[in-house]
PDB file of C-alpha atoms in Angstrom:
ATOM      1  CA  ASP A   1     -11.594 -18.817  22.004  1.00 63.00           C
ATOM      2  CA  LEU A   2     -13.334 -19.655  25.287  1.00 66.00           C
ATOM      3  CA  GLN A   3     -16.434 -17.600  24.571  1.00 72.00           C
ATOM      4  CA  GLY A   4     -16.912 -19.154  21.147  1.00 68.00           C
ATOM      5  CA  ALA A   5     -16.562 -22.679  22.530  1.00 66.00           C
ATOM      6  CA  PHE A   6     -18.987 -21.831  25.330  1.00 70.00           C
ATOM      7  CA  ASP A   7     -21.574 -20.423  22.916  1.00 71.00           C
ATOM      8  CA  SER A   8     -21.358 -23.276  20.401  1.00 75.00           C
ATOM      9  CA  GLU A   9     -21.256 -26.287  22.744  1.00 79.00           C
ATOM     10  CA  LEU A  10     -23.681 -25.438  25.546  1.00 84.00           C
ATOM     11  CA  THR A  11     -27.215 -24.365  26.302  1.00 88.00           C
ATOM     12  CA  ARG A  12     -26.847 -21.176  28.335  1.00 88.00           C
ATOM     13  CA  VAL A  13     -28.908 -21.127  31.535  1.00 90.00           C
ATOM     14  CA  LEU A  14     -27.388 -18.069  33.243  1.00 91.00           C
ATOM     15  CA  ASP A  15     -25.618 -14.890  32.143  1.00 93.00           C
ATOM     16  CA  THR A  16     -25.335 -12.328  34.920  1.00 94.00           C
ATOM     17  CA  THR A  17     -23.003  -9.728  36.390  1.00 95.00           C
ATOM     18  CA  LEU A  18     -21.915  -9.690  40.024  1.00 94.00           C
ATOM     19  CA  PRO A  19     -20.558  -6.567  41.761  1.00 94.00           C
ATOM     20  CA  ILE A  20     -17.263  -8.217  42.766  1.00 92.00           C
ATOM     21  CA  PRO A  21     -13.936  -8.648  40.950  1.00 91.00           C
ATOM     22  CA  VAL A  22     -13.148 -12.089  39.501  1.00 90.00           C
ATOM     23  CA  ARG A  23     -10.458 -12.699  42.136  1.00 89.00           C
ATOM     24  CA  GLU A  24     -13.152 -12.638  44.847  1.00 93.00           C
ATOM     25  CA  PHE A  25     -15.436 -15.197  43.149  1.00 94.00           C
ATOM     26  CA  TYR A  26     -13.551 -18.283  44.396  1.00 92.00           C
ATOM     27  CA  PRO A  27     -13.383 -17.257  48.080  1.00 94.00           C
ATOM     28  CA  GLU A  28     -16.995 -16.053  48.044  1.00 94.00           C
ATOM     29  CA  PHE A  29     -18.615 -19.058  46.332  1.00 94.00           C
ATOM     30  CA  LEU A  30     -16.284 -22.001  45.674  1.00 93.00           C
ATOM     31  CA  ALA A  31     -13.732 -22.353  48.496  1.00 93.00           C
ATOM     32  CA  GLU A  32     -14.301 -24.849  51.310  1.00 91.00           C
ATOM     33  CA  ASP A  33     -14.737 -21.909  53.712  1.00 93.00           C
ATOM     34  CA  ALA A  34     -16.673 -19.769  51.207  1.00 94.00           C
ATOM     35  CA  ARG A  35     -18.962 -17.050  52.439  1.00 94.00           C
ATOM     36  CA  TYR A  36     -21.760 -18.615  50.346  1.00 94.00           C
ATOM     37  CA  PRO A  37     -20.777 -22.322  50.181  1.00 93.00           C
ATOM     38  CA  LEU A  38     -22.088 -24.658  47.523  1.00 92.00           C
ATOM     39  CA  GLY A  39     -23.316 -27.241  50.043  1.00 94.00           C
ATOM     40  CA  GLU A  40     -25.565 -24.664  51.709  1.00 95.00           C
ATOM     41  CA  PHE A  41     -26.907 -23.611  48.312  1.00 93.00           C
ATOM     42  CA  TYR A  42     -27.727 -27.228  47.427  1.00 95.00           C
ATOM     43  CA  ARG A  43     -29.584 -27.681  50.724  1.00 96.00           C
ATOM     44  CA  ALA A  44     -31.476 -24.404  50.207  1.00 96.00           C
ATOM     45  CA  ILE A  45     -32.840 -25.604  46.856  1.00 95.00           C
ATOM     46  CA  GLY A  46     -34.012 -28.911  48.320  1.00 96.00           C
ATOM     47  CA  TYR A  47     -31.093 -31.301  47.837  1.00 97.00           C
ATOM     48  CA  SER A  48     -30.355 -33.729  50.691  1.00 97.00           C
ATOM     49  CA  GLU A  49     -27.512 -36.065  51.675  1.00 97.00           C
ATOM     50  CA  VAL A  50     -25.107 -33.351  50.470  1.00 97.00           C
ATOM     51  CA  GLU A  51     -21.378 -34.115  50.606  1.00 97.00           C
ATOM     52  CA  VAL A  52     -18.980 -31.605  49.038  1.00 96.00           C
ATOM     53  CA  GLY A  53     -15.349 -32.740  48.880  1.00 96.00           C
ATOM     54  CA  GLU A  54     -12.311 -30.517  49.291  1.00 95.00           C
ATOM     55  CA  TRP A  55     -10.475 -29.078  46.321  1.00 95.00           C
ATOM     56  CA  ALA A  56      -7.293 -30.955  45.399  1.00 95.00           C
ATOM     57  CA  PRO A  57      -4.635 -29.658  43.009  1.00 93.00           C
ATOM     58  CA  LEU A  58      -4.410 -31.375  39.640  1.00 88.00           C
ATOM     59  CA  HIS A  59      -0.966 -32.230  38.395  1.00 76.00           C
ATOM     60  CA  GLY A  60       0.229 -33.303  34.976  1.00 61.00           C
ATOM     61  CA  ASP A  61      -0.213 -32.181  31.437  1.00 43.00           C
ATOM     62  CA  GLU A  62      -3.973 -31.804  31.310  1.00 46.00           C
ATOM     63  CA  GLU A  63      -4.899 -29.334  28.595  1.00 41.00           C
ATOM     64  CA  ASP A  64      -7.192 -26.510  29.592  1.00 39.00           C
ATOM     65  CA  ALA A  65     -10.293 -25.642  27.619  1.00 35.00           C
ATOM     66  CA  GLY A  66      -9.403 -23.557  24.610  1.00 34.00           C
ATOM     67  CA  GLY A  67      -5.719 -24.450  24.993  1.00 34.00           C
ATOM     68  CA  ALA A  68      -5.272 -21.673  27.564  1.00 36.00           C
ATOM     69  CA  SER A  69      -2.521 -21.722  30.137  1.00 37.00           C
ATOM     70  CA  SER A  70      -3.471 -22.586  33.711  1.00 38.00           C
ATOM     71  CA  ALA A  71      -0.992 -20.102  35.081  1.00 35.00           C
ATOM     72  CA  SER A  72      -2.868 -17.373  36.886  1.00 35.00           C
ATOM     73  CA  GLY A  73      -1.619 -13.822  36.837  1.00 36.00           C
ATOM     74  CA  GLY A  74      -0.682 -12.987  40.406  1.00 37.00           C
ATOM     75  CA  GLY A  75      -2.399 -16.019  41.925  1.00 41.00           C
ATOM     76  CA  GLY A  76      -0.079 -18.739  40.650  1.00 44.00           C
ATOM     77  CA  GLY A  77      -3.115 -21.008  40.451  1.00 51.00           C
ATOM     78  CA  SER A  78      -3.394 -24.167  38.458  1.00 75.00           C
ATOM     79  CA  ALA A  79      -6.266 -26.562  38.002  1.00 93.00           C
ATOM     80  CA  MET A  80      -8.067 -28.141  40.960  1.00 95.00           C
ATOM     81  CA  SER A  81     -10.758 -30.800  41.255  1.00 96.00           C
ATOM     82  CA  ARG A  82     -13.295 -32.066  43.772  1.00 96.00           C
ATOM     83  CA  ASN A  83     -16.198 -34.497  43.987  1.00 97.00           C
ATOM     84  CA  MET A  84     -19.712 -34.019  45.296  1.00 97.00           C
ATOM     85  CA  LYS A  85     -22.598 -36.324  46.170  1.00 97.00           C
ATOM     86  CA  TYR A  86     -26.202 -35.399  46.841  1.00 97.00           C
ATOM     87  CA  ARG A  87     -29.796 -36.486  46.442  1.00 97.00           C
ATOM     88  CA  MET A  88     -31.740 -34.236  44.096  1.00 95.00           C
ATOM     89  CA  PRO A  89     -35.544 -33.957  43.902  1.00 96.00           C
ATOM     90  CA  LEU A  90     -37.065 -34.566  40.474  1.00 93.00           C
ATOM     91  CA  PRO A  91     -40.174 -33.032  38.912  1.00 90.00           C
ATOM     92  CA  PRO A  92     -43.239 -35.307  39.019  1.00 91.00           C
ATOM     93  CA  ASN A  93     -43.137 -37.786  36.153  1.00 85.00           C
ATOM     94  CA  PRO A  94     -44.594 -41.294  35.934  1.00 85.00           C
ATOM     95  CA  MET A  95     -41.273 -42.621  34.570  1.00 82.00           C
ATOM     96  CA  THR A  96     -38.973 -41.243  37.290  1.00 86.00           C
ATOM     97  CA  PRO A  97     -38.600 -41.545  41.055  1.00 92.00           C
ATOM     98  CA  LYS A  98     -39.214 -38.593  43.404  1.00 95.00           C
ATOM     99  CA  SER A  99     -35.446 -38.050  43.751  1.00 95.00           C
ATOM    100  CA  THR A 100     -32.134 -39.368  42.461  1.00 95.00           C
ATOM    101  CA  ARG A 101     -28.666 -39.863  43.874  1.00 96.00           C
ATOM    102  CA  VAL A 102     -26.094 -37.812  41.978  1.00 96.00           C
ATOM    103  CA  GLU A 103     -22.302 -37.926  41.892  1.00 97.00           C
ATOM    104  CA  LYS A 104     -20.567 -34.944  40.357  1.00 97.00           C
ATOM    105  CA  GLY A 105     -16.946 -34.255  39.552  1.00 97.00           C
ATOM    106  CA  ALA A 106     -15.743 -30.673  39.166  1.00 96.00           C
ATOM    107  CA  LYS A 107     -12.563 -29.158  37.749  1.00 96.00           C
ATOM    108  CA  LEU A 108     -11.658 -25.502  38.280  1.00 95.00           C
ATOM    109  CA  GLU A 109      -9.107 -23.784  36.052  1.00 92.00           C
ATOM    110  CA  ARG A 110      -7.663 -20.316  36.660  1.00 89.00           C
ATOM    111  CA  PHE A 111      -5.730 -18.429  34.020  1.00 82.00           C
ATOM    112  CA  TRP A 112      -5.023 -15.010  32.590  1.00 75.00           C
ATOM    113  CA  ASP A 113      -6.872 -13.980  29.428  1.00 68.00           C
ATOM    114  CA  ALA A 114      -5.279 -11.155  27.431  1.00 63.00           C
ATOM    115  CA  SER A 115      -8.044 -11.000  24.824  1.00 62.00           C
ATOM    116  CA  PRO A 116     -10.030  -7.805  24.133  1.00 56.00           C
ATOM    117  CA  GLU A 117     -13.156  -9.605  25.439  1.00 57.00           C
ATOM    118  CA  ALA A 118     -11.469  -9.741  28.866  1.00 51.00           C
ATOM    119  CA  GLY A 119     -10.714  -6.039  28.809  1.00 53.00           C
ATOM    120  CA  GLY A 120      -7.199  -6.587  27.464  1.00 54.00           C
ATOM    121  CA  GLY A 121      -6.244  -8.879  30.329  1.00 62.00           C
ATOM    122  CA  GLY A 122      -7.986 -10.368  33.286  1.00 78.00           C
ATOM    123  CA  GLU A 123      -8.243 -13.395  35.496  1.00 85.00           C
ATOM    124  CA  VAL A 124     -10.641 -16.023  34.187  1.00 89.00           C
ATOM    125  CA  LEU A 125     -12.149 -18.983  36.026  1.00 92.00           C
ATOM    126  CA  LEU A 126     -13.488 -21.954  34.115  1.00 92.00           C
ATOM    127  CA  LEU A 127     -15.439 -24.523  36.113  1.00 94.00           C
ATOM    128  CA  HIS A 128     -16.320 -27.838  34.462  1.00 94.00           C
ATOM    129  CA  GLY A 129     -18.779 -30.211  36.140  1.00 95.00           C
ATOM    130  CA  SER A 130     -19.989 -33.649  35.081  1.00 96.00           C
ATOM    131  CA  ALA A 131     -22.822 -35.362  36.956  1.00 95.00           C
ATOM    132  CA  ARG A 132     -24.250 -38.854  36.800  1.00 95.00           C
ATOM    133  CA  SER A 133     -27.750 -39.617  38.105  1.00 93.00           C
ATOM    134  CA  PHE A 134     -28.128 -43.122  39.528  1.00 93.00           C
ATOM    135  CA  ASP A 135     -31.862 -43.581  40.069  1.00 91.00           C
ATOM    136  CA  VAL A 136     -33.365 -42.244  36.839  1.00 86.00           C
ATOM    137  CA  PRO A 137     -34.185 -44.503  33.896  1.00 82.00           C
ATOM    138  CA  PHE A 138     -31.159 -44.849  31.609  1.00 79.00           C
ATOM    139  CA  GLY A 139     -29.043 -42.882  34.113  1.00 79.00           C
ATOM    140  CA  ASP A 140     -25.975 -44.896  33.121  1.00 83.00           C
ATOM    141  CA  TYR A 141     -26.404 -43.794  29.491  1.00 83.00           C
ATOM    142  CA  PHE A 142     -25.555 -40.111  29.957  1.00 85.00           C
ATOM    143  CA  THR A 143     -23.929 -37.388  32.039  1.00 89.00           C
ATOM    144  CA  THR A 144     -25.166 -33.862  32.567  1.00 91.00           C
ATOM    145  CA  ASP A 145     -22.210 -31.556  31.997  1.00 94.00           C
ATOM    146  CA  GLU A 146     -22.013 -27.921  32.980  1.00 94.00           C
ATOM    147  CA  ARG A 147     -19.503 -25.166  32.430  1.00 94.00           C
ATOM    148  CA  TRP A 148     -19.163 -21.889  34.330  1.00 94.00           C
ATOM    149  CA  LEU A 149     -17.212 -19.119  32.609  1.00 92.00           C
ATOM    150  CA  VAL A 150     -16.278 -16.372  35.073  1.00 92.00           C
ATOM    151  CA  THR A 151     -14.692 -13.304  33.453  1.00 88.00           C
ATOM    152  CA  PRO A 152     -14.226  -9.588  34.099  1.00 87.00           C
ATOM    153  CA  ALA A 153     -17.379  -7.751  33.040  1.00 87.00           C
ATOM    154  CA  ALA A 154     -16.959  -5.564  29.966  1.00 76.00           C
ATOM    155  CA  GLY A 155     -15.723  -2.084  30.784  1.00 65.00           C
ATOM    156  CA  GLU A 156     -14.952  -2.990  34.394  1.00 49.00           C
ATOM    157  CA  GLY A 157     -11.159  -3.108  34.381  1.00 50.00           C
ATOM    158  CA  GLY A 158      -9.872  -6.433  33.135  1.00 45.00           C
ATOM    159  CA  ASP A 159      -7.383  -6.778  35.960  1.00 46.00           C
ATOM    160  CA  GLY A 160     -10.137  -7.511  38.473  1.00 42.00           C
ATOM    161  CA  ALA A 161      -9.261  -4.403  40.459  1.00 44.00           C
ATOM    162  CA  VAL A 162     -11.335  -3.436  43.474  1.00 42.00           C
ATOM    163  CA  GLY A 163     -14.599  -2.025  42.247  1.00 54.00           C
ATOM    164  CA  GLY A 164     -14.604  -4.277  39.175  1.00 82.00           C
ATOM    165  CA  ALA A 165     -17.500  -6.506  38.251  1.00 91.00           C
ATOM    166  CA  THR A 166     -17.651 -10.134  37.182  1.00 92.00           C
ATOM    167  CA  ARG A 167     -19.657 -11.743  34.399  1.00 91.00           C
ATOM    168  CA  VAL A 168     -20.822 -15.281  35.228  1.00 94.00           C
ATOM    169  CA  GLN A 169     -22.101 -17.489  32.421  1.00 94.00           C
ATOM    170  CA  VAL A 170     -23.380 -21.005  33.064  1.00 94.00           C
ATOM    171  CA  GLY A 171     -24.232 -23.515  30.385  1.00 94.00           C
ATOM    172  CA  PHE A 172     -24.953 -27.221  30.198  1.00 92.00           C
ATOM    173  CA  THR A 173     -25.251 -30.131  27.836  1.00 90.00           C
ATOM    174  CA  VAL A 174     -26.260 -33.770  28.079  1.00 87.00           C
ATOM    175  CA  ASN A 175     -23.557 -36.163  26.843  1.00 82.00           C
ATOM    176  CA  PHE A 176     -24.589 -39.678  25.877  1.00 84.00           C
ATOM    177  CA  GLN A 177     -22.148 -42.568  26.289  1.00 82.00           C
ATOM    178  CA  LYS A 178     -24.679 -45.149  25.002  1.00 73.00           C
ATOM    179  CA  SER A 179     -27.336 -44.921  22.328  1.00 77.00           C
ATOM    180  CA  THR A 180     -31.026 -44.984  23.282  1.00 73.00           C
ATOM    181  CA  VAL A 181     -34.310 -44.314  21.498  1.00 72.00           C
ATOM    182  CA  PHE A 182     -35.314 -42.256  24.563  1.00 65.00           C
ATOM    183  CA  LYS A 183     -32.621 -39.619  23.990  1.00 64.00           C
ATOM    184  CA  SER A 184     -35.095 -36.819  23.126  1.00 70.00           C
ATOM    185  CA  ALA A 185     -37.196 -37.565  26.230  1.00 67.00           C
ATOM    186  CA  ILE A 186     -34.096 -37.556  28.450  1.00 65.00           C
ATOM    187  CA  VAL A 187     -32.784 -34.250  27.064  1.00 66.00           C
ATOM    188  CA  SER A 188     -36.155 -32.536  27.514  1.00 64.00           C
TER     189      SER A 188
END
């Protein structure tokens, strides 16, 4: 259950509805030639040195979140990945620099969800991102991981038909690879 995993593993930071069908989300926001490209968004919120790589298809037997199939209804899509680099400003804090270099890997999965939560069937996008900050104290101890769950909005025609709406949920968590007594300060 994608929704259950999302709710139990992540701190939700966004839950909104957009007036477009799910099938238009990728070309509008995620594609290299997107109408609203990610690199421009990063620059608009104050990031610098922004480099957004191209999507590349993933091959192999990688299991999707929730054990779902990567086969997309009508789109034939499978999983894709890309890398990003940028410099991100940090809030004033005596223990941190004014900004940090960040490298982020992203994986996008497209599949068909036949569950009642998806209106009995609809395209679903699941975007996983994992970022490492290089200039913050203990930056090599943790990654900041995010997940975007993009589904048909309830009651909007699960097939993503024209006129449908899309629910976008974004959540994050901090994953520690090494133990530190400063864990609570880092998470806050």
